[in-house]
Amino acid sequence: MRIQNYIAGEFTDPISAQWLDNYNPSEGVVYGQIPNSNQADVEAAYKAAERAFPGWSRSALEERSRILSEISRGIQERLDALATAEAKDNGKPLTLAKQIDIPRAAANFQFFANAATQFSSESHETVGRNAVNFTLRKPIGVVGCISPWNLPLYLFTWKIAPALAAGNCVVAKPSEVTPMTAYLLGEICNEAGLPKGVLNIVHGLGSTAGQAIISHPNIKAISFTGGTATGAHIARTAAPMFKKLSLELGGKNPNIIFADADYDKMLATTLRSSFANQGQICLCGSRIFVEASIYERFKTDFIAKVKELKVGDPFSDTSNLGALVSEEHRNKVLSYVALAGQESGMKLLTGGNKVVVKGKEGGYYMEPTVIEVTSNKCTLNQEEIFGPVVTLMPFTSEEEVLEMANDVPYGLSATLWTSNLSRTMRMSQYLQAGIIWVNTWLLRDLRTPFGGMKASGVGREGGLEALRFFTEPKNVCIQYDE
Ligand code: TXE
């Protein structure tokens, strides 16, 4: 099956007539082709967006909001088809796509449909100078949204919905590894009555189609989620052109467990925060630090639970983990596991192997893996692996664990397990992370600022932060006569 670009409300072949193979990672077979778009396709998408901008940016907020709600409804109505497409394209369990990915994509549109009507701007009275300032927040124009493969429709819509809500027109590119649900979104947008050209979806490689978006002189803002190296490249390209940038990059998040935590809740949640989506979520807690007094107990119980996890066909209800997204990615993850046998101070506690699933022998499966480490400085604790691999290490004091938690290039999220309120407050002050979860994980309120510090990126998504990112503030100062 061939999918097409979505430009000016129409489905079109790539201008070059070049195509890329699309793999089903749970079987390891090519099941379709996607446009290998280049600069000419991006230019066509840009032109469509530019034409649509005057109408969309001046449309009544209620109308904009209504259309975004309709898109949300269209996603909900196609829950089964979209979840099936996502599981096939990405390798994730169908149950996960049904419970998390697709409902969240619908929620993204509904949230920003509402937010569009609630967004306000500031006014400042300059007392004593007979002046009043008011700030207009104008849509930027044509903006670029580039998303990764781990949560395909979820992250694609997380960028597009606020960009549209703020009145921009969009040129978007999903990951070439998981393009299918983005393709299906085009049809939903047409049915919802989104005017032609307001959203344009171009498929293709990062180095060509993506590159054409980030280096386009008139695409004035880029919202990107993906790897840190790509983020740095985008910053190098876009910064001299003075584009606005929102970069949500990698993570190497600490999961800090104190002895006074609710043990059962912690254990169950830690299993999820380690291996949900095969560990391919930037928020996964891949460095587990456990207070020494409960370390052995935790290690025994955790490993027992990990061994019970079933790796298998994403379409089976009993699979806890599906396939990794690609062979290349699985090889990368396995190369990190191999370090456990090479570097000193590391011990493989469970997992580490490829899994062959009956009837799906070509799929990219691997075991959930736990590695005990003795230093936070080791490669496994410093580099983002982005797979079903976590490390385990004991600590004895709050100061020690805080230092280790912060001693990484990344600063996306942190999870803290404790019943001590003062400790929660102290640690929250000093943890270098944009998102801190205490006694929970991945509990999301879409109004909150979302993003990281250090090598995890710049800017924040979510709620009003996203609407501020996708608008240009313009202050008007009026002085009046006495
Ligand atoms: O991501 P890329 P990759 C991390 C994870 C993973 C690593 C590399 O550690 O192993 O990144 O993954 C587009 N101009 N994360 O290589 O390349 C690309 O087409 C414009 C963490 O798959 O960053 C895709 O649409 N765009 C992350 C998107 O960038 C470019 C999620 C992301 O792909 C481009 C995914 C260019 N020059 C991976 N080059 C997270 N933060 O959740 C690539 N792209």
Short mmCIF file of C-alpha atoms in Angstrom, two decimals, residues 103-430:
data_model
loop_
_atom_site.label_atom_id
_atom_site.label_comp_id
_atom_site.label_asym_id
_atom_site.label_seq_id
_atom_site.Cartn_x
_atom_site.Cartn_y
_atom_site.Cartn_z
CA PRO A 103 -7.24 8.68 23.02
CA ARG A 104 -4.46 11.14 23.78
CA ALA A 105 -4.34 12.30 20.14
CA ALA A 106 -8.07 13.04 20.37
CA ALA A 107 -7.55 14.75 23.73
CA ASN A 108 -4.83 16.96 22.25
CA PHE A 109 -7.26 18.37 19.69
CA GLN A 110 -10.09 18.74 22.19
CA PHE A 111 -7.83 20.40 24.74
CA PHE A 112 -6.60 23.01 22.27
CA ALA A 113 -10.09 23.47 20.81
CA ASN A 114 -11.07 24.63 24.29
CA ALA A 115 -7.83 26.50 24.95
CA ALA A 116 -8.26 28.58 21.79
CA THR A 117 -11.32 30.20 23.32
CA GLN A 118 -9.66 30.72 26.73
CA PHE A 119 -6.35 32.26 25.66
CA SER A 120 -5.91 35.84 26.81
CA SER A 121 -3.19 38.43 26.74
CA GLU A 122 -1.86 40.99 29.17
CA SER A 123 -2.39 44.68 29.69
CA HIS A 124 -0.15 46.97 31.74
CA GLU A 125 -1.18 50.38 32.93
CA THR A 126 1.81 52.74 33.18
CA VAL A 127 0.54 54.75 36.11
CA GLY A 128 1.75 58.35 36.28
CA ARG A 129 2.53 58.51 32.56
CA ASN A 130 -1.07 58.38 31.29
CA ALA A 131 -0.33 55.25 29.32
CA VAL A 132 -1.82 51.84 28.88
CA ASN A 133 -0.12 48.89 27.19
CA PHE A 134 -1.96 45.98 25.77
CA THR A 135 -0.36 42.94 24.23
CA LEU A 136 -1.66 41.34 21.08
CA ARG A 137 -0.70 37.71 20.55
CA LYS A 138 -0.68 37.14 16.81
CA PRO A 139 -0.24 33.81 15.03
CA ILE A 140 3.26 33.49 13.59
CA GLY A 141 2.33 32.44 10.05
CA VAL A 142 3.45 29.13 8.60
CA VAL A 143 5.09 26.89 11.19
CA GLY A 144 6.84 23.52 11.01
CA CYS A 145 6.04 20.52 13.22
CA ILE A 146 8.37 17.49 13.17
CA SER A 147 7.67 14.44 15.28
CA PRO A 148 9.30 11.09 16.14
CA TRP A 149 8.29 7.44 15.91
CA ASN A 150 7.77 6.41 19.51
CA LEU A 151 4.32 7.95 20.09
CA PRO A 152 3.44 8.74 16.47
CA LEU A 153 -0.05 10.28 16.40
CA TYR A 154 0.13 11.34 20.07
CA LEU A 155 3.17 13.59 19.53
CA PHE A 156 2.24 14.69 16.01
CA THR A 157 -1.09 16.08 17.25
CA TRP A 158 0.50 17.50 20.42
CA LYS A 159 2.28 19.98 18.15
CA ILE A 160 -0.26 20.50 15.39
CA ALA A 161 -3.29 21.15 17.61
CA PRO A 162 -1.84 24.19 19.46
CA ALA A 163 -0.28 25.54 16.26
CA LEU A 164 -3.70 25.50 14.56
CA ALA A 165 -5.54 26.71 17.66
CA ALA A 166 -3.29 29.78 17.74
CA GLY A 167 -4.20 30.56 14.12
CA ASN A 168 -1.11 29.31 12.30
CA CYS A 169 -0.96 27.16 9.20
CA VAL A 170 1.26 24.12 9.40
CA VAL A 171 3.73 22.10 7.36
CA ALA A 172 4.18 18.88 9.34
CA LYS A 173 6.36 15.83 8.94
CA PRO A 174 5.83 12.65 10.94
CA SER A 175 8.69 10.20 11.37
CA GLU A 176 9.41 8.25 8.21
CA VAL A 177 9.50 5.17 10.42
CA THR A 178 5.86 5.52 11.53
CA PRO A 179 3.93 7.61 8.97
CA MET A 180 0.62 5.75 8.84
CA THR A 181 -1.60 7.47 11.43
CA ALA A 182 -0.45 10.92 10.30
CA TYR A 183 -1.58 9.94 6.82
CA LEU A 184 -5.00 8.90 8.16
CA LEU A 185 -5.29 12.22 10.00
CA GLY A 186 -5.51 14.07 6.67
CA GLU A 187 -8.81 12.43 5.83
CA ILE A 188 -10.17 13.19 9.30
CA CYS A 189 -9.22 16.87 8.86
CA ASN A 190 -11.05 17.04 5.54
CA GLU A 191 -14.17 15.50 7.05
CA ALA A 192 -13.99 17.93 9.96
CA GLY A 193 -14.06 20.84 7.50
CA LEU A 194 -10.53 22.10 8.09
CA PRO A 195 -9.99 24.60 5.26
CA LYS A 196 -7.60 23.42 2.55
CA GLY A 197 -3.96 24.19 3.19
CA VAL A 198 -4.31 24.96 6.90
CA LEU A 199 -2.54 21.67 7.67
CA ASN A 200 -0.16 20.05 5.20
CA ILE A 201 1.55 16.73 5.86
CA VAL A 202 4.74 15.85 4.00
CA HIS A 203 6.27 12.39 4.34
CA GLY A 204 9.92 11.58 3.93
CA LEU A 205 13.37 11.44 5.42
CA GLY A 206 14.67 13.85 8.03
CA SER A 207 17.73 14.69 5.96
CA THR A 208 15.68 15.79 2.94
CA ALA A 209 12.01 16.57 3.72
CA GLY A 210 12.77 17.49 7.35
CA GLN A 211 15.77 19.54 6.32
CA ALA A 212 13.67 21.47 3.78
CA ILE A 213 11.23 22.43 6.55
CA ILE A 214 13.82 23.59 9.07
CA SER A 215 15.81 25.57 6.50
CA HIS A 216 12.80 27.14 4.75
CA PRO A 217 13.25 30.91 5.00
CA ASN A 218 9.56 31.61 5.57
CA ILE A 219 8.69 28.86 8.03
CA LYS A 220 9.13 30.96 11.11
CA ALA A 221 8.84 28.49 13.98
CA ILE A 222 9.81 24.86 14.42
CA SER A 223 8.38 22.54 17.02
CA PHE A 224 10.43 19.35 17.15
CA THR A 225 10.50 16.18 19.22
CA GLY A 226 13.24 13.68 18.58
CA GLY A 227 16.85 12.85 19.30
CA THR A 228 19.24 15.30 20.93
CA ALA A 229 21.73 15.19 18.02
CA THR A 230 18.94 16.10 15.58
CA GLY A 231 17.79 18.84 17.94
CA ALA A 232 21.28 20.33 17.96
CA HIS A 233 21.38 20.23 14.17
CA ILE A 234 18.00 21.96 13.96
CA ALA A 235 19.18 24.64 16.38
CA ARG A 236 22.34 25.22 14.30
CA THR A 237 20.27 25.53 11.13
CA ALA A 238 17.34 27.55 12.40
CA ALA A 239 18.91 29.88 14.98
CA PRO A 240 20.75 32.10 12.44
CA MET A 241 17.42 32.53 10.64
CA PHE A 242 15.88 33.68 13.95
CA LYS A 243 13.19 31.04 13.94
CA LYS A 244 11.35 30.33 17.15
CA LEU A 245 12.32 26.87 18.40
CA SER A 246 10.72 24.37 20.70
CA LEU A 247 12.92 21.30 21.08
CA GLU A 248 11.82 18.29 23.11
CA LEU A 249 14.76 15.93 23.06
CA GLY A 250 16.06 12.88 24.86
CA GLY A 251 16.08 11.94 28.51
CA LYS A 252 17.99 9.80 30.98
CA ASN A 253 15.54 10.05 33.80
CA PRO A 254 16.18 9.00 37.38
CA ASN A 255 13.61 6.93 39.25
CA ILE A 256 14.49 7.53 42.91
CA ILE A 257 13.02 5.11 45.44
CA PHE A 258 13.19 5.79 49.18
CA ALA A 259 12.44 3.12 51.78
CA ASP A 260 9.43 5.06 53.11
CA ALA A 261 7.52 4.84 49.79
CA ASP A 262 4.26 2.91 49.28
CA TYR A 263 6.10 -0.24 48.22
CA ASP A 264 3.42 -2.03 46.19
CA LYS A 265 2.37 1.05 44.23
CA MET A 266 6.01 1.90 43.61
CA LEU A 267 6.82 -1.60 42.36
CA ALA A 268 3.87 -1.76 39.96
CA THR A 269 4.50 1.75 38.63
CA THR A 270 8.24 1.19 38.28
CA LEU A 271 7.52 -1.78 36.06
CA ARG A 272 5.52 0.54 33.82
CA SER A 273 7.92 3.47 33.92
CA SER A 274 10.72 1.09 32.91
CA PHE A 275 9.12 -0.86 30.08
CA ALA A 276 5.96 0.85 28.78
CA ASN A 277 6.09 1.12 24.98
CA GLN A 278 9.21 -1.12 25.10
CA GLY A 279 10.97 1.63 27.05
CA GLN A 280 10.71 3.92 24.02
CA ILE A 281 9.25 6.92 25.84
CA CYS A 282 11.46 9.90 26.55
CA LEU A 283 9.94 9.98 30.07
CA CYS A 284 10.79 6.40 31.05
CA GLY A 285 12.77 6.13 34.29
CA SER A 286 15.79 4.32 32.95
CA ARG A 287 18.09 4.88 35.96
CA ILE A 288 16.58 3.28 39.07
CA PHE A 289 18.18 4.36 42.35
CA VAL A 290 16.99 2.46 45.44
CA GLU A 291 17.69 3.29 49.09
CA ALA A 292 20.17 0.70 50.40
CA SER A 293 17.91 -0.57 53.20
CA ILE A 294 15.37 -1.95 50.69
CA TYR A 295 17.70 -2.55 47.77
CA GLU A 296 17.91 -6.36 47.96
CA ARG A 297 14.16 -6.72 48.54
CA PHE A 298 13.39 -4.45 45.59
CA LYS A 299 15.89 -6.18 43.35
CA THR A 300 14.37 -9.62 44.04
CA ASP A 301 10.76 -8.47 43.64
CA PHE A 302 11.41 -6.30 40.59
CA ILE A 303 13.27 -9.01 38.71
CA ALA A 304 10.54 -11.52 39.49
CA LYS A 305 7.97 -9.12 38.02
CA VAL A 306 10.11 -8.33 34.97
CA LYS A 307 10.44 -12.03 34.24
CA GLU A 308 6.64 -12.32 34.19
CA LEU A 309 6.32 -9.70 31.43
CA LYS A 310 5.36 -11.24 28.15
CA VAL A 311 7.06 -10.11 24.95
CA GLY A 312 4.95 -10.98 21.94
CA ASP A 313 2.69 -10.17 19.03
CA PRO A 314 1.40 -6.58 19.47
CA PHE A 315 -2.02 -7.83 18.44
CA SER A 316 -2.26 -10.34 21.27
CA ASP A 317 -4.05 -9.14 24.42
CA THR A 318 -1.55 -10.96 26.59
CA SER A 319 1.55 -9.16 25.27
CA ASN A 320 3.02 -6.62 27.68
CA LEU A 321 5.79 -5.63 25.28
CA GLY A 322 5.63 -5.63 21.50
CA ALA A 323 8.44 -5.15 19.00
CA LEU A 324 11.05 -2.41 18.95
CA VAL A 325 10.49 0.08 16.17
CA SER A 326 13.19 -1.06 13.74
CA GLU A 327 16.02 -3.50 13.34
CA GLU A 328 18.51 -0.65 13.42
CA HIS A 329 17.07 0.59 16.69
CA ARG A 330 17.07 -2.88 18.27
CA ASN A 331 20.73 -3.27 17.26
CA LYS A 332 21.50 0.04 18.94
CA VAL A 333 19.75 -1.03 22.15
CA LEU A 334 21.47 -4.43 22.13
CA SER A 335 24.84 -2.76 21.65
CA TYR A 336 24.30 -0.98 24.97
CA VAL A 337 23.36 -4.27 26.65
CA ALA A 338 26.59 -5.78 25.32
CA LEU A 339 28.52 -3.17 27.33
CA ALA A 340 27.40 -4.97 30.49
CA GLY A 341 29.77 -7.78 29.52
CA GLN A 342 32.59 -5.43 28.55
CA GLU A 343 32.75 -2.60 31.09
CA SER A 344 33.56 -3.44 34.71
CA GLY A 345 31.05 -2.82 37.50
CA MET A 346 28.00 -3.99 35.57
CA LYS A 347 25.97 -7.15 36.00
CA LEU A 348 23.15 -8.33 33.77
CA LEU A 349 20.36 -9.35 36.17
CA THR A 350 17.72 -10.39 33.65
CA GLY A 351 16.96 -10.13 29.91
CA GLY A 352 19.41 -8.89 27.33
CA ASN A 353 18.43 -11.19 24.48
CA LYS A 354 16.48 -10.98 21.26
CA VAL A 355 13.11 -12.75 21.41
CA VAL A 356 11.78 -14.83 18.54
CA VAL A 357 7.99 -14.78 18.45
CA LYS A 358 6.31 -17.79 16.88
CA GLY A 359 4.74 -16.90 13.54
CA LYS A 360 6.49 -13.49 13.58
CA GLU A 361 10.07 -14.68 13.42
CA GLY A 362 11.30 -11.60 11.53
CA GLY A 363 10.04 -9.13 14.19
CA TYR A 364 12.36 -6.92 16.27
CA TYR A 365 11.58 -8.21 19.74
CA MET A 366 13.82 -8.20 22.80
CA GLU A 367 13.57 -9.09 26.46
CA PRO A 368 13.01 -6.45 29.13
CA THR A 369 16.45 -6.02 30.61
CA VAL A 370 17.76 -5.03 34.03
CA ILE A 371 21.43 -4.29 34.62
CA GLU A 372 23.00 -3.62 38.01
CA VAL A 373 25.63 -0.89 37.94
CA THR A 374 28.07 0.39 40.54
CA SER A 375 28.67 3.89 39.21
CA ASN A 376 26.43 6.54 37.72
CA LYS A 377 29.34 7.53 35.50
CA CYS A 378 29.06 4.36 33.39
CA THR A 379 27.91 4.62 29.77
CA LEU A 380 24.62 2.86 30.53
CA ASN A 381 23.73 5.60 33.04
CA GLN A 382 24.96 8.49 30.91
CA GLU A 383 23.58 7.81 27.42
CA GLU A 384 19.98 7.52 26.30
CA ILE A 385 19.29 3.91 25.29
CA PHE A 386 15.58 4.39 24.50
CA GLY A 387 14.65 0.74 24.80
CA PRO A 388 13.55 -1.85 27.38
CA VAL A 389 16.72 -1.49 29.45
CA VAL A 390 17.02 -0.07 32.96
CA THR A 391 19.88 0.08 35.41
CA LEU A 392 19.69 -0.51 39.15
CA MET A 393 21.91 1.02 41.80
CA PRO A 394 21.68 1.52 45.60
CA PHE A 395 22.16 4.81 47.45
CA THR A 396 22.51 5.71 51.09
CA SER A 397 21.64 9.40 51.42
CA GLU A 398 19.48 12.08 49.87
CA GLU A 399 22.56 14.14 48.98
CA GLU A 400 24.23 11.22 47.25
CA VAL A 401 21.20 10.32 45.13
CA LEU A 402 20.53 13.93 44.24
CA GLU A 403 24.06 14.33 42.96
CA MET A 404 23.80 11.16 40.86
CA ALA A 405 20.34 12.08 39.57
CA ASN A 406 21.66 15.40 38.28
CA ASP A 407 24.97 14.06 37.00
CA VAL A 408 23.85 13.42 33.39
CA PRO A 409 23.72 15.62 30.30
CA TYR A 410 19.90 15.35 30.25
CA GLY A 411 17.18 16.97 32.35
CA LEU A 412 13.77 15.89 31.14
CA SER A 413 11.92 14.17 33.98
CA ALA A 414 12.47 12.55 37.38
CA THR A 415 10.34 10.26 39.52
CA LEU A 416 10.50 10.32 43.28
CA TRP A 417 9.04 7.68 45.61
CA THR A 418 8.73 8.82 49.24
CA SER A 419 6.12 9.60 51.87
CA ASN A 420 8.23 12.39 53.39
CA LEU A 421 6.82 15.77 52.42
CA SER A 422 9.88 17.80 53.39
CA ARG A 423 12.10 15.52 51.35
CA THR A 424 9.73 15.85 48.40
CA MET A 425 9.95 19.62 48.60
CA ARG A 426 13.74 19.65 49.04
CA MET A 427 14.37 17.25 46.17
CA SER A 428 11.92 19.04 43.87
CA GLN A 429 13.87 22.25 44.42
CA TYR A 430 17.16 20.74 43.35
#
